[in-house]
Coordinates of C-alpha atoms and ligand atoms in Angstrom, one line a residue:
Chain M
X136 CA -36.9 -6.9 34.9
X137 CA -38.0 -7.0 38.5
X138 CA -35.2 -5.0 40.6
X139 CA -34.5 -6.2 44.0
X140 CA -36.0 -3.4 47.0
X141 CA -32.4 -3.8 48.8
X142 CA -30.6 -2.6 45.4
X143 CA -33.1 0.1 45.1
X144 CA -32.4 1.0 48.9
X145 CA -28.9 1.6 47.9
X146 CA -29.1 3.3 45.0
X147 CA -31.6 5.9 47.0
X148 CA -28.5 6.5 49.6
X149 CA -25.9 6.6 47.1
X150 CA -27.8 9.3 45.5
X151 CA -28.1 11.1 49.0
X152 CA -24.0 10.4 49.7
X153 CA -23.6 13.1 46.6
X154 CA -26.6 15.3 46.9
X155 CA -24.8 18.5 48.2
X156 CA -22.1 17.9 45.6
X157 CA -23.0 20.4 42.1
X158 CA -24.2 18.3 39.2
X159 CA -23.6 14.6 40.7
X160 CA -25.4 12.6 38.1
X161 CA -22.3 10.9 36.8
X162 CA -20.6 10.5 39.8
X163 CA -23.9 8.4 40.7
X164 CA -24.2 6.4 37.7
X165 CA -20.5 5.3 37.7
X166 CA -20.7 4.5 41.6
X167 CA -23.9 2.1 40.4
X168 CA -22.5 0.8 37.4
X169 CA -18.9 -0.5 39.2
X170 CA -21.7 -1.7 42.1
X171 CA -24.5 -3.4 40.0
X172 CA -22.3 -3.8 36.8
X173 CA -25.0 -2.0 34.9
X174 CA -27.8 0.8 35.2
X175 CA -31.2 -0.6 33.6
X176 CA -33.8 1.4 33.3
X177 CA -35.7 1.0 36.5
X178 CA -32.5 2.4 38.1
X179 CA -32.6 5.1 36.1
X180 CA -36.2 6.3 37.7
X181 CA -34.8 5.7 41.0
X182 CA -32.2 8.0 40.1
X183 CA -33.7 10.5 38.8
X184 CA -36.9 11.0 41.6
X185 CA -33.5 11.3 44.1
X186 CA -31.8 14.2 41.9
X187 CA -34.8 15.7 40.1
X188 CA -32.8 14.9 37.0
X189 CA -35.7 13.9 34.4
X190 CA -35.5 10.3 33.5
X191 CA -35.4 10.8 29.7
X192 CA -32.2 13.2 30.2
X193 CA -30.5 10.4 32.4
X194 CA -31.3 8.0 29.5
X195 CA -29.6 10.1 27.3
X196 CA -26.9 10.1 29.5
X197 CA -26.4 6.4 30.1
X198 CA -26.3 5.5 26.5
X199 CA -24.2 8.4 25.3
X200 CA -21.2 6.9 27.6
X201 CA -19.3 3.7 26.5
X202 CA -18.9 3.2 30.2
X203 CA -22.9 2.6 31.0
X204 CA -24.7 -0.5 30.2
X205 CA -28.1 -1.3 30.4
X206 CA -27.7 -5.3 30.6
X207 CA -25.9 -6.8 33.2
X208 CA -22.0 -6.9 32.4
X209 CA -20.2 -10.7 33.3
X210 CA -18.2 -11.2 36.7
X211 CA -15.3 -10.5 33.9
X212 CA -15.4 -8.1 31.8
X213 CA -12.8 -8.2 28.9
X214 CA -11.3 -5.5 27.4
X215 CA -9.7 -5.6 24.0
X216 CA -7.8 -2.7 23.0
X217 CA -8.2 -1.1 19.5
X218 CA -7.0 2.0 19.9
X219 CA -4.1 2.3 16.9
X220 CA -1.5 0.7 18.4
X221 CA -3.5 -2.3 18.9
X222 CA -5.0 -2.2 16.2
X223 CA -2.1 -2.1 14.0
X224 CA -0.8 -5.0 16.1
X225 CA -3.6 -7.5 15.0
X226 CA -6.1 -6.6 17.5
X227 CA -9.3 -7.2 15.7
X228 CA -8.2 -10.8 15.1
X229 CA -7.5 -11.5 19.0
X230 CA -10.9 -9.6 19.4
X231 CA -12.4 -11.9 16.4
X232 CA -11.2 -15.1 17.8
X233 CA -12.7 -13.8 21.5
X234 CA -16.0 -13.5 20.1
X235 CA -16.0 -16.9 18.4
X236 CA -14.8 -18.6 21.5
X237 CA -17.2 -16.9 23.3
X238 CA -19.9 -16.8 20.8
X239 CA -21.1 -13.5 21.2
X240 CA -20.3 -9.8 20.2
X241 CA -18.5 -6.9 21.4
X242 CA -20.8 -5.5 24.0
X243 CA -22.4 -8.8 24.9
X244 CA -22.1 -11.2 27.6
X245 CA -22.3 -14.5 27.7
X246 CA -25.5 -16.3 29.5
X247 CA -23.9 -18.0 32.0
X248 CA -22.8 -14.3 33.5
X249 CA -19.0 -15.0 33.4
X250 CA -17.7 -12.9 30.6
X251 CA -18.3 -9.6 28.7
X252 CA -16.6 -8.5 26.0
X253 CA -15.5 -4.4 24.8
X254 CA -13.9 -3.1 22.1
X255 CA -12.3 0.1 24.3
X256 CA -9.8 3.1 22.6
X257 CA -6.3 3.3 23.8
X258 CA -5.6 2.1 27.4
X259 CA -2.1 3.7 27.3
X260 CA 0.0 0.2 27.0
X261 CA 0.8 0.6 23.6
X262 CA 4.0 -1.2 24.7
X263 CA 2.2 -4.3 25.3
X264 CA 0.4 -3.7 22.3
X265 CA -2.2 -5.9 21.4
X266 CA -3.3 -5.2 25.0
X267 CA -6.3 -7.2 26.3
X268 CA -7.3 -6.7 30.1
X269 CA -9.5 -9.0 32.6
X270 CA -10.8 -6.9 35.6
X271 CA -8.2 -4.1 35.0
X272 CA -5.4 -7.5 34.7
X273 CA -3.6 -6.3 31.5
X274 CA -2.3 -9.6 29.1
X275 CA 0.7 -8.2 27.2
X276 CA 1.5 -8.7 23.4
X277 CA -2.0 -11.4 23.1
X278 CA -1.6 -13.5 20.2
X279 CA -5.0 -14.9 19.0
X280 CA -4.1 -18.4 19.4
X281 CA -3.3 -17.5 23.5
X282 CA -7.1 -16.5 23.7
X283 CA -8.3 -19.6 24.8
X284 CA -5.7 -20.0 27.2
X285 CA -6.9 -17.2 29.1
X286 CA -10.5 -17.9 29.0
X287 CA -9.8 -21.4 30.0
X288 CA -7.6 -20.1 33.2
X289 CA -10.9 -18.0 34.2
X290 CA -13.1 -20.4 33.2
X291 CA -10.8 -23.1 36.1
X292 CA -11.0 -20.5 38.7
X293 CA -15.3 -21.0 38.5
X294 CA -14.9 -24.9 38.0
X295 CA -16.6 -24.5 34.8
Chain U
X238 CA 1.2 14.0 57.8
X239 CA 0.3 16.7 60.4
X240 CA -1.1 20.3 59.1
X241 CA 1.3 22.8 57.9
X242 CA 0.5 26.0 59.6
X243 CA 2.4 28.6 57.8
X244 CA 5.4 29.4 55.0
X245 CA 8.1 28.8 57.5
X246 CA 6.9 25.4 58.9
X247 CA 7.0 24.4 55.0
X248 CA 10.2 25.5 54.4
X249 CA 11.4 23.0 57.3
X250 CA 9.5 20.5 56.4
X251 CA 11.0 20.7 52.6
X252 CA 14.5 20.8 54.1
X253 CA 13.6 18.0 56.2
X254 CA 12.2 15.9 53.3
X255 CA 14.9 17.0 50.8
X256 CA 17.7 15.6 52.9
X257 CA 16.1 12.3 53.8
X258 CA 15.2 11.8 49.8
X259 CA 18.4 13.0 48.7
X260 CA 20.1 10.9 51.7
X261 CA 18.0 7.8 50.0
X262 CA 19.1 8.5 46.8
X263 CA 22.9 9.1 46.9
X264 CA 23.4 6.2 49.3
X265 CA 24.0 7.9 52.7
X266 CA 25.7 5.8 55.4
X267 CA 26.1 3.2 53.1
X268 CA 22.4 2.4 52.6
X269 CA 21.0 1.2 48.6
X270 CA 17.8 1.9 47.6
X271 CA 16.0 -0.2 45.1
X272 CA 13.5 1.7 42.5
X273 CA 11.0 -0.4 40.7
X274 CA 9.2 1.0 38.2
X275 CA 5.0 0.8 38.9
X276 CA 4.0 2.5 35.8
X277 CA 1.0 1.0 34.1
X278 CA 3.1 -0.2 31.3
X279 CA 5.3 -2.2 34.0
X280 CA 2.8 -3.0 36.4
X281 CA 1.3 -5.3 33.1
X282 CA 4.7 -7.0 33.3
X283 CA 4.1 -7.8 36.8
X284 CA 6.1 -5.4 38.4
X285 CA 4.1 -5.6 41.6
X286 CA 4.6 -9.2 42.7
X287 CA 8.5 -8.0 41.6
X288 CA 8.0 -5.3 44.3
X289 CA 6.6 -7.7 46.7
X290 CA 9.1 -10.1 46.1
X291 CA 12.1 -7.8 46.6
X292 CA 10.2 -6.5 50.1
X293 CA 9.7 -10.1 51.3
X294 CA 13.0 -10.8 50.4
X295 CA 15.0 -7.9 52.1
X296 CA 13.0 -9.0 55.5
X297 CA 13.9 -12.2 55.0
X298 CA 17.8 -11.8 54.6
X299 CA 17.5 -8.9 57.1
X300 CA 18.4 -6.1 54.8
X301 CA 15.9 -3.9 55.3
X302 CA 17.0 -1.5 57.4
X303 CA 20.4 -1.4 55.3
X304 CA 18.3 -1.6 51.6
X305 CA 14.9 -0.1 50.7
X306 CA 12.7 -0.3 47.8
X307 CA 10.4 2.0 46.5
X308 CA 7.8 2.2 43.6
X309 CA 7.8 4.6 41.3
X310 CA 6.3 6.1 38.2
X311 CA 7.3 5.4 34.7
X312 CA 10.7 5.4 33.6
X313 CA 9.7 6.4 30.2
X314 CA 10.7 3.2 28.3
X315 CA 8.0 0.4 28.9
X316 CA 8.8 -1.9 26.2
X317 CA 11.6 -2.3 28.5
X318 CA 10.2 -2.9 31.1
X319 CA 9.9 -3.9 34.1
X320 CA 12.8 -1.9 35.4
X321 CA 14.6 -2.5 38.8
X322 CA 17.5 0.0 39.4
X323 CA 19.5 -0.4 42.1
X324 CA 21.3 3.1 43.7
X325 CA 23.7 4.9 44.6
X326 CA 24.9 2.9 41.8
X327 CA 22.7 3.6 39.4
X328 CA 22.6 0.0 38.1
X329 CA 19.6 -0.7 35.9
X330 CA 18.2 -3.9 35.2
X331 CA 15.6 -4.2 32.0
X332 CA 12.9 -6.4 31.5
X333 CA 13.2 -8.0 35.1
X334 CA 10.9 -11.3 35.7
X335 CA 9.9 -12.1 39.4
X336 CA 12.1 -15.5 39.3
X337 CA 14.8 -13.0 38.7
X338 CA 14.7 -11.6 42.4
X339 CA 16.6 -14.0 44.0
X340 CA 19.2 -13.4 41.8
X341 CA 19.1 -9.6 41.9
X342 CA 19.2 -10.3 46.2
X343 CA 22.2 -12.8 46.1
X344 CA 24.1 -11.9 43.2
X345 CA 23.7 -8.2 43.0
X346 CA 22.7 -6.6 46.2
X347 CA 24.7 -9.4 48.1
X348 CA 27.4 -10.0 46.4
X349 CA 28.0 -6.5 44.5
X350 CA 28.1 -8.1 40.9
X351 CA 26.5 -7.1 38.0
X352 CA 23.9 -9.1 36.5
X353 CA 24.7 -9.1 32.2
X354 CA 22.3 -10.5 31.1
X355 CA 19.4 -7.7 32.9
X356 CA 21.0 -5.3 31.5
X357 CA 20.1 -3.1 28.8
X358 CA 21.6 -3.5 25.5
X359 CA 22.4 -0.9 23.4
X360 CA 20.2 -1.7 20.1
X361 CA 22.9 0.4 17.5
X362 CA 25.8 -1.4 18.2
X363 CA 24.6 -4.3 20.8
X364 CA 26.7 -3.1 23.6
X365 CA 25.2 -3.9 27.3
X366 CA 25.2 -1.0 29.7
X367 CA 25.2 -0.7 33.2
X368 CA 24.1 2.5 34.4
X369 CA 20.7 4.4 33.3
X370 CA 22.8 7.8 32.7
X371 CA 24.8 6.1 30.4
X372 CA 21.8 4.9 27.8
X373 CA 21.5 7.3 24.9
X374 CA 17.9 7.7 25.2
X375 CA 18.5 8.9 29.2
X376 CA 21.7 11.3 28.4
X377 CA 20.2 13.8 26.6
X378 CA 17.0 14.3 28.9
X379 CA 16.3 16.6 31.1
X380 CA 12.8 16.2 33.5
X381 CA 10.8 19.2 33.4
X382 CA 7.3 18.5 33.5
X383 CA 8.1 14.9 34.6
X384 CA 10.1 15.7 37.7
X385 CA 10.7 13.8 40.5
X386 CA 8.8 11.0 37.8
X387 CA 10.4 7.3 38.4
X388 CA 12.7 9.2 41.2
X389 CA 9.8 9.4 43.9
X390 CA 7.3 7.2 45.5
X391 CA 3.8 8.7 44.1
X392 CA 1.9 7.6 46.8
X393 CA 3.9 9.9 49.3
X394 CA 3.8 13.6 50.0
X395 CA 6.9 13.9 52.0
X396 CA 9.2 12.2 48.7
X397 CA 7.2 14.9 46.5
X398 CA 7.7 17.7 49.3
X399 CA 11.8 16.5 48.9
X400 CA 11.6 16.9 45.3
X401 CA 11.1 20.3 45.0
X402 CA 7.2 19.7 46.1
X403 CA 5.1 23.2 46.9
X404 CA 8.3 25.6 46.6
X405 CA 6.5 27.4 44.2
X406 CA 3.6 27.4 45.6
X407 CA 5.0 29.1 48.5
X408 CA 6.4 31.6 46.7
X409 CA 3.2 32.9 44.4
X410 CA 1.5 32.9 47.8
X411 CA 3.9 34.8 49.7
X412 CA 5.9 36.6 47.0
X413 CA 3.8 36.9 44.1
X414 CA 0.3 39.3 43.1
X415 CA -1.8 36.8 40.9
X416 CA -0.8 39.3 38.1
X417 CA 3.1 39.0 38.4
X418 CA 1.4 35.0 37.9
X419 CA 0.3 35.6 34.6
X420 CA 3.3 37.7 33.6
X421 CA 5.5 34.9 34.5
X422 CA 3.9 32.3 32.5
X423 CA 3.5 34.5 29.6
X424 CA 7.0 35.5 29.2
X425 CA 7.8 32.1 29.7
X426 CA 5.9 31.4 26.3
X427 CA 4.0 27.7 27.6
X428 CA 1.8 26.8 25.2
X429 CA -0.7 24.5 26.5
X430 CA 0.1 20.7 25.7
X431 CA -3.6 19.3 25.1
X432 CA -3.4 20.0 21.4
X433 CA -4.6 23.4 20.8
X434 CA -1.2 25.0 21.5
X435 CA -2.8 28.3 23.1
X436 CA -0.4 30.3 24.8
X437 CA -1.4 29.4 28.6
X438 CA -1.2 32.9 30.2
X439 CA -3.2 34.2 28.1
X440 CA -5.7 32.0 28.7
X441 CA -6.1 33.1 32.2
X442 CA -5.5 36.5 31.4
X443 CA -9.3 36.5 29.9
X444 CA -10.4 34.5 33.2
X445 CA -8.6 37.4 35.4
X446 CA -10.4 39.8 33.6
X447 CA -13.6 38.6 33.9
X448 CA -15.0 39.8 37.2
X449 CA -17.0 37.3 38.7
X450 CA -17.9 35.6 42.3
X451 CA -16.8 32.2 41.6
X452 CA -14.2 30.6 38.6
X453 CA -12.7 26.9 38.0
X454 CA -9.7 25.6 36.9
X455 CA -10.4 22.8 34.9
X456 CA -7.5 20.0 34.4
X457 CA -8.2 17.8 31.5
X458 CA -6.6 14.3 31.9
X459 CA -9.1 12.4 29.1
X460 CA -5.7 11.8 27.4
X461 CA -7.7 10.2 24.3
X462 CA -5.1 10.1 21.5
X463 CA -4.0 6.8 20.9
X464 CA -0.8 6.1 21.2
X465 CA -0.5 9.2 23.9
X466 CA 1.0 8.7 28.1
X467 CA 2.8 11.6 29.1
X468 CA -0.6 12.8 31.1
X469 CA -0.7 9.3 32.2
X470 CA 2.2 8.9 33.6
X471 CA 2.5 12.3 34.9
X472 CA -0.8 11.7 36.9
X473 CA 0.6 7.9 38.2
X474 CA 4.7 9.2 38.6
X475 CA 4.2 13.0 40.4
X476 CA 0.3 13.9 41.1
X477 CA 1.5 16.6 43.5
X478 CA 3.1 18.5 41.3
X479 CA -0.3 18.5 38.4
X480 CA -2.5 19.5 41.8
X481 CA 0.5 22.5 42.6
X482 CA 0.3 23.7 38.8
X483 CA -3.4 23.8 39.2
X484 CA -3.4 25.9 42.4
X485 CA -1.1 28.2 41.5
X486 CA -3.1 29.0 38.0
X487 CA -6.5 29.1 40.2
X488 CA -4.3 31.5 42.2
X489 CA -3.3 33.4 38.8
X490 CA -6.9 34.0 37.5
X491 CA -9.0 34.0 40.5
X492 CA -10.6 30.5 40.9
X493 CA -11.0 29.0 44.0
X494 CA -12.2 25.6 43.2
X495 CA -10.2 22.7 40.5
X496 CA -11.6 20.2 38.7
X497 CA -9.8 16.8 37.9
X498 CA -11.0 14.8 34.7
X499 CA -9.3 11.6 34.0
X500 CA -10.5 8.8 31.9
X501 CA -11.9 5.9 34.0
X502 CA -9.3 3.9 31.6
X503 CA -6.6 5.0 34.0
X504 CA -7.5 3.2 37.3
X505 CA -3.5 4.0 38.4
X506 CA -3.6 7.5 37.9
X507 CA -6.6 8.2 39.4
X508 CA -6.2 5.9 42.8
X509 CA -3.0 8.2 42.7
X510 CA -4.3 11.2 41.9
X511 CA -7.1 10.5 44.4
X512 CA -4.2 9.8 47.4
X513 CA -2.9 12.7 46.5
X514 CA -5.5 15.1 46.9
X515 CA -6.1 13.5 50.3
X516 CA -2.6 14.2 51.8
X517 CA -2.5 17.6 50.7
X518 CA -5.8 18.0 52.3
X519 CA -4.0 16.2 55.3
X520 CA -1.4 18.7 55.1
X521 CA -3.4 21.8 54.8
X522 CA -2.0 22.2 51.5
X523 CA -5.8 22.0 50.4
X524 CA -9.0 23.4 51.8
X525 CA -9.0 26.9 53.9
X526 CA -6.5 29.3 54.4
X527 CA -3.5 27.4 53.3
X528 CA -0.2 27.9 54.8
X529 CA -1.9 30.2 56.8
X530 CA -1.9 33.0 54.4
X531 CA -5.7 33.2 54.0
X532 CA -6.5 31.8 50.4
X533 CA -8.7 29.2 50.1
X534 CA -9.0 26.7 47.1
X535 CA -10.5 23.0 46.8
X536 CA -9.7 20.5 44.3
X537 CA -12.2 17.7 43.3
X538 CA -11.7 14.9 41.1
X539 CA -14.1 13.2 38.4
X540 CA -13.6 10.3 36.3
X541 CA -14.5 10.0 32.7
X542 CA -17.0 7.7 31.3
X543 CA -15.7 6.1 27.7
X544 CA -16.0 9.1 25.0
X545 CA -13.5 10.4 23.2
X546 CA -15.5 13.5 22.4
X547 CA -15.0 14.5 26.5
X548 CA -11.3 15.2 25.6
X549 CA -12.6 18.7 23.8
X550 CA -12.8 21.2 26.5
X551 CA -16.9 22.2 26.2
X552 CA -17.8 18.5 25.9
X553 CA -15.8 18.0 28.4
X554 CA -17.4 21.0 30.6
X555 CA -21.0 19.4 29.8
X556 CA -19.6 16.1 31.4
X557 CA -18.6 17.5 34.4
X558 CA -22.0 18.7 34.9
X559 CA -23.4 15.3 34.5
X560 CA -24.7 15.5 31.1
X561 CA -23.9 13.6 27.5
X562 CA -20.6 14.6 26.4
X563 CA -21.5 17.3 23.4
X564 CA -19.1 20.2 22.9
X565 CA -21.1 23.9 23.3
X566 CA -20.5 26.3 20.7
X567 CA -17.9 28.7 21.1
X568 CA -17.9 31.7 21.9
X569 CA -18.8 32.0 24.6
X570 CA -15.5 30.2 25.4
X571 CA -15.1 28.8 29.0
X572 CA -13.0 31.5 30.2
X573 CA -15.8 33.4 30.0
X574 CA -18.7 31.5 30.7
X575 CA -17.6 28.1 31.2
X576 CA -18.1 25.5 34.3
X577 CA -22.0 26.1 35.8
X578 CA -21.5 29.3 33.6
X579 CA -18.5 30.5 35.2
X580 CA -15.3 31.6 33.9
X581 CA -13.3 28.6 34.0
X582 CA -9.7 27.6 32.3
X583 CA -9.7 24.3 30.9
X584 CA -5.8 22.9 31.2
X585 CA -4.4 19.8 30.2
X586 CA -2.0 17.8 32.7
X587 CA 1.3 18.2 31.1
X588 CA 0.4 22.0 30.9
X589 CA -0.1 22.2 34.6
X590 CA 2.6 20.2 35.3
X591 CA 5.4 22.5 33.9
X592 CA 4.0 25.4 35.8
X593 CA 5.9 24.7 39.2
X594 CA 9.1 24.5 37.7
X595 CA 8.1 28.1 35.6
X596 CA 7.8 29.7 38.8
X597 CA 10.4 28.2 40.6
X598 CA 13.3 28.7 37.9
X599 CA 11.2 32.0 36.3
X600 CA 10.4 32.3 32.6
Ligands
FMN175 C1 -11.9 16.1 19.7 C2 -11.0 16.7 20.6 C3 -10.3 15.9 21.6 C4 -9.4 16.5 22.5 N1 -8.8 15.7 23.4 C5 -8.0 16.3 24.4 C6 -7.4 15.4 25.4 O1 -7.6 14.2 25.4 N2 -6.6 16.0 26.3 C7 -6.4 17.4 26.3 O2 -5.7 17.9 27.2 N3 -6.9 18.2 25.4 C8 -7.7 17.7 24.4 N4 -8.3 18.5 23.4 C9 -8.0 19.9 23.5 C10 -8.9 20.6 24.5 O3 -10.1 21.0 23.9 C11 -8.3 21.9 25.1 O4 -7.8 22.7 24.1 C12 -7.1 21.6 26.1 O5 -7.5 20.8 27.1 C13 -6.7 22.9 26.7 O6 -5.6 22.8 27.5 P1 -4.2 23.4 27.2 O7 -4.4 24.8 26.8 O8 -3.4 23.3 28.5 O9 -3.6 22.6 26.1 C14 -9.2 17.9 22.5 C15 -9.8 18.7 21.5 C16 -10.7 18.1 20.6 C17 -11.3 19.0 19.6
FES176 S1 5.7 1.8 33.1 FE1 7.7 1.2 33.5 S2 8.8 2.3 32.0 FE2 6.8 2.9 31.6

């Protein structure tokens, strides 16, 4: 994947925003990944010739985190709850029926670029439970058949 | 805010704050003040476009200088929520929707009725009531590590500095010998709330005793059992007073810098958290020589990054210092060797939270 030299400008002076801070390295990645939407590989060098950090050790890091992703996330990234709560509250099926409407996996985004989809623990709504959340937007109490409702409303906002 | 010098220009300040609050509160002058709750429960149940709703509409029927409306942290019973509650009255209104303003405006602030069917009904015996005090699951309560929480707005220092805010602070700094610290908490017998149950002074009895140039205080705020807010809505409903616990126990044991670690999962909390930290820096209630009496601490706030693992104090350690999440072995336990290999007290939120009211009641 060919990164663009402006992204890999910024990535050099994010690194150099944190350098006198003690052991940035997360602090670095989670400033990219909310930027970029994801920390491929080729980032990862970037990163780790700024903060010495070997490369193989910043690997480690980025896939040990649910938070990282090495693939692009969508402009929305949905977030299905099933933490127990949720869970107990029919979660997987909202989550099963997202996939299928989608037609991809947890973890996966779609090819146009709109949507991701993650499985995440316990967001702390367990009032709302099942929880789903758009952008940090939380959906109350989602029944599976008001999935594709709220695809469709993102879906109008892109005139797609 | 502007700097506060020294223990005395604190002590005004808190008056100052504590009368305007309270004066808020109880109604002085005839004024109402409107609370909405902007916990993350509630704010999922739009309960900001409710807040923006009931500002718009106070301008609009030129109230606002006789009504105000504040938000505040979690009232503690989201599946109720949102929650409006109206005082000196102490009116609450459950499960408000934002078409429901104009009602609350015209029927209720206006025309000094009560609205039945926003109110919250009793589920034993289906009896509506009117007032929060009055609702069994209020009556028996009694806010100790959630103080000032729902009461105050959490984005400002001067309703946290009214609520009790820094009082004890002041006192370890001026009136207290780190030791007396410890003693205090001991006696008090706080166990820490993250899980492990260990009694929290002597936890930082081994940091004291370690002699060493530099020592954290750690606050964990991963929060990762399901099911689990109370760290949650500590951090969103009071931040000031989890940042006061943790300087006064960096005071206890010798540390000099704090770490904050909250789970990215909490955007609200840490935007909070985050404000917070930069008021108190405003008002020199952070940084060098604070309140003038020459002790020096820093706080510094990281996010989580999805692991549930990161809750556990070592893995949570490793993460600070950038790497994958894995817990050490213990010993050495981290008040030993701990943060960048120095003794450090790891602390969960609801821990620190009770420690300002510890010192300011006494064990
Ligand atoms: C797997 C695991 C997960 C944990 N998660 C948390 C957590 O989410 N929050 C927390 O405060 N403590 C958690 N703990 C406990 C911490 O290791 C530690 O005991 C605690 O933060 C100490 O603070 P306290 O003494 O104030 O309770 C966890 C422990 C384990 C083993
Ligand atoms: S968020 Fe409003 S009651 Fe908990």
């Amino acid at each position: 994947m060919k990164i663009r030299l402006e992204v890999i400008k910024d990535v050099r002076e994010i690194c150099q925003q944190h350098k006198d801070e003690p052991s940035p390295l997360i602090v670095i990645l989670e400033e990219v990944q909310k930027k970029y939407g994801y920390v491929p590989v080729e980032l990862q060098e970037v990163i780790s010739e700024e903060t010495g950090v070997p490369a193989a050790e910043i690997y480690g890091v980025v896939t040990f985190y649910s938070f990282f992703s090495l693939t692009p996330k969508g402009k929305y990234v949905i977030h299905v709850c099933l933490g127990t709560a949720c869970y107990v509250k029919n979660a997987q099926s909202v989550l099963d029926k997202l996939c299928t409407i989608l037609g991809i996996k947890p973890g996966q985004t779609t090819e146009d670029g709109l949507f991701t989809i993650e499985a995440v623990r316990c967001m702390g709504a367990c009032a709302l439970a099942p929880a789903v959340s758009v952008n940090g937007k939380v959906f109350p109490r989602v029944q599976p058949t008001e999935v594709e409702k709220i695809i469709k409303e993102f879906r109008d906002q892109e005139g797609k | 805010m502007e700097k506060i010098l020294n223990p005395e220009a604190l002590d005004q300040k808190i008056a100052e704050c504590t009368e305007k609050l309270n004066d808020k509160l109880s109604g002085k002058g005839g004024k109402r003040a409107i609370l909405v709750c902007g916990g993350t429960g509630c704010l999922a149940n739009d309960s900001q476009p409710i807040f923006d709703k009931i500002a718009e509409e106070l301008k609009a029927r030129h109230l606002d200088d006789k009504v105000s409306v504040t938000r505040v942290g979690c009232f503690g019973m989201c599946s109720q929520g949102p929650f409006v509650k109206i005082l000196p009255e102490d009116t609450l209104y459950c499960k408000v929707k934002p078409a429901d303003v104009e009602r609350i405006m015209t029927e209720s602030i206006e025309g000094g009725k009560i609205i039945e069917d926003l109110l919250y009904v009793n589920p034993v015996n289906g009896e509506k009531i009117v007032h929060q005090g009055d609702i069994p699951f209020y009556k028996k309560q009694q806010k100790v590590a959630l103080h000032g929480v729902s009461t105050i707005d959490p984005l400002e220092i001067e309703e946290s500095l009214g609520c009790d805010g820094f009082k004890a602070l002041r006192k370890v700094l001026t009136s207290m010998k780190p030791q007396e610290v410890i003693d205090e908490v001991l006696k008090s017998g706080l166990r820490g709330r993250g899980g492990g149950g260990f009694p929290t002074g002597r936890k930082w009895q081994f940091a004291a005793n370690v002699n060493a140039p530099q020592k954290y205080i750690v606050c964990n705020g991963d929060e990762g059992d399901p099911g689990a807010f109370m760290d949650e809505s500590m951090l969103e409903g009071n931040p000031y007073a989890v940042v006061e616990g943790m300087e006064i126990a960096g005071y206890a044991f010798g540390a000099t810098e704090g770490y904050f670690y909250v789970r990215a999962e909490y955007p609200v909390a840490v935007a909070r958290l985050k404000n917070a930290i930069a008021e108190m820096r405003k008002a020199g209630l952070i940084g060098k020589n604070i309140l003038g009496t020459g002790w020096n601490f820093d706080v510094h706030l990281r996010e989580g990054a999805g692991a549930f693992v990161c809750g556990e104090e070592t893995a949570l350690l490793n993460s600070i210092e950038g790497k994958r999440g894995m817990p050490r072995p213990r010993p050495p336990y981290p008040a030993i060797k701990g943060l960048w290999g120095c003794p450090t007290c790891v602390n969960n939120v609801e821990t620190l939270a009770q420690i300002g009211y510890i010192i300011r009641i006494g064990s």
